């Protein structure tokens, strides 16, 4: 009779939380014009835009694809003795972190 509907409060709150988190993240970089801060601003803006547009899964998949290609190249460099084990493991750890970051976008 009243046609009351649940307007998906969790989804609405999630959007609100994402927007607030992005504003806080970007605000924390205010005044920093370093290349690293610029790159991080761009990364945050692209990530949140993708999440808002429901493209987070595609973005995460592309990140995993890129990390897989990097791992393949890294292994080839070690296999043909272009780099040693120490350099291999150092870059491998960096790729592990990138992979964990990519996995985070899949939630």
Short mmCIF file of C-alpha atoms in Angstrom, two decimals, residues 13-57:
data_model
loop_
_atom_site.label_atom_id
_atom_site.label_comp_id
_atom_site.label_asym_id
_atom_site.label_seq_id
_atom_site.Cartn_x
_atom_site.Cartn_y
_atom_site.Cartn_z
CA UNK A 13 26.87 3.88 2.28
CA UNK A 14 29.61 2.18 0.28
CA UNK A 15 29.54 4.94 -2.32
CA UNK A 16 29.61 7.55 0.43
CA UNK A 17 32.56 5.82 2.12
CA UNK A 18 34.50 5.56 -1.15
CA UNK A 19 34.00 9.22 -1.89
CA UNK A 20 35.04 10.27 1.61
CA UNK A 21 38.08 7.99 1.53
CA UNK A 22 39.16 9.38 -1.84
CA UNK A 23 38.77 12.97 -0.66
CA UNK A 24 40.86 12.20 2.44
CA UNK A 25 43.52 10.39 0.42
CA UNK A 26 43.81 13.24 -2.07
CA UNK A 27 43.75 15.86 0.69
CA UNK A 28 46.68 14.14 2.38
CA UNK A 29 48.70 14.86 -0.77
CA UNK A 30 47.81 18.57 -0.93
CA UNK A 31 50.86 20.76 -1.24
CA UNK A 32 53.08 17.95 -2.48
CA UNK A 33 53.96 18.50 -6.13
CA UNK A 34 56.56 15.75 -6.34
CA UNK A 35 56.36 13.28 -9.22
CA UNK A 36 55.48 10.54 -6.72
CA UNK A 37 52.54 12.54 -5.34
CA UNK A 38 51.32 13.33 -8.84
CA UNK A 39 51.49 9.65 -9.78
CA UNK A 40 49.65 8.64 -6.62
CA UNK A 41 46.92 11.23 -7.22
CA UNK A 42 46.41 9.89 -10.72
CA UNK A 43 46.39 6.30 -9.47
CA UNK A 44 43.78 7.06 -6.79
CA UNK A 45 41.59 9.00 -9.18
CA UNK A 46 41.73 6.25 -11.79
CA UNK A 47 41.12 3.49 -9.25
CA UNK A 48 38.12 5.17 -7.67
CA UNK A 49 36.70 6.09 -11.06
CA UNK A 50 36.98 2.46 -12.07
CA UNK A 51 35.33 1.33 -8.85
CA UNK A 52 32.48 3.80 -9.29
CA UNK A 53 32.02 2.64 -12.86
CA UNK A 54 32.08 -1.01 -11.78
CA UNK A 55 35.27 -1.49 -13.80
CA UNK A 56 37.31 -2.52 -10.76
CA UNK A 57 37.28 -6.15 -11.87
#
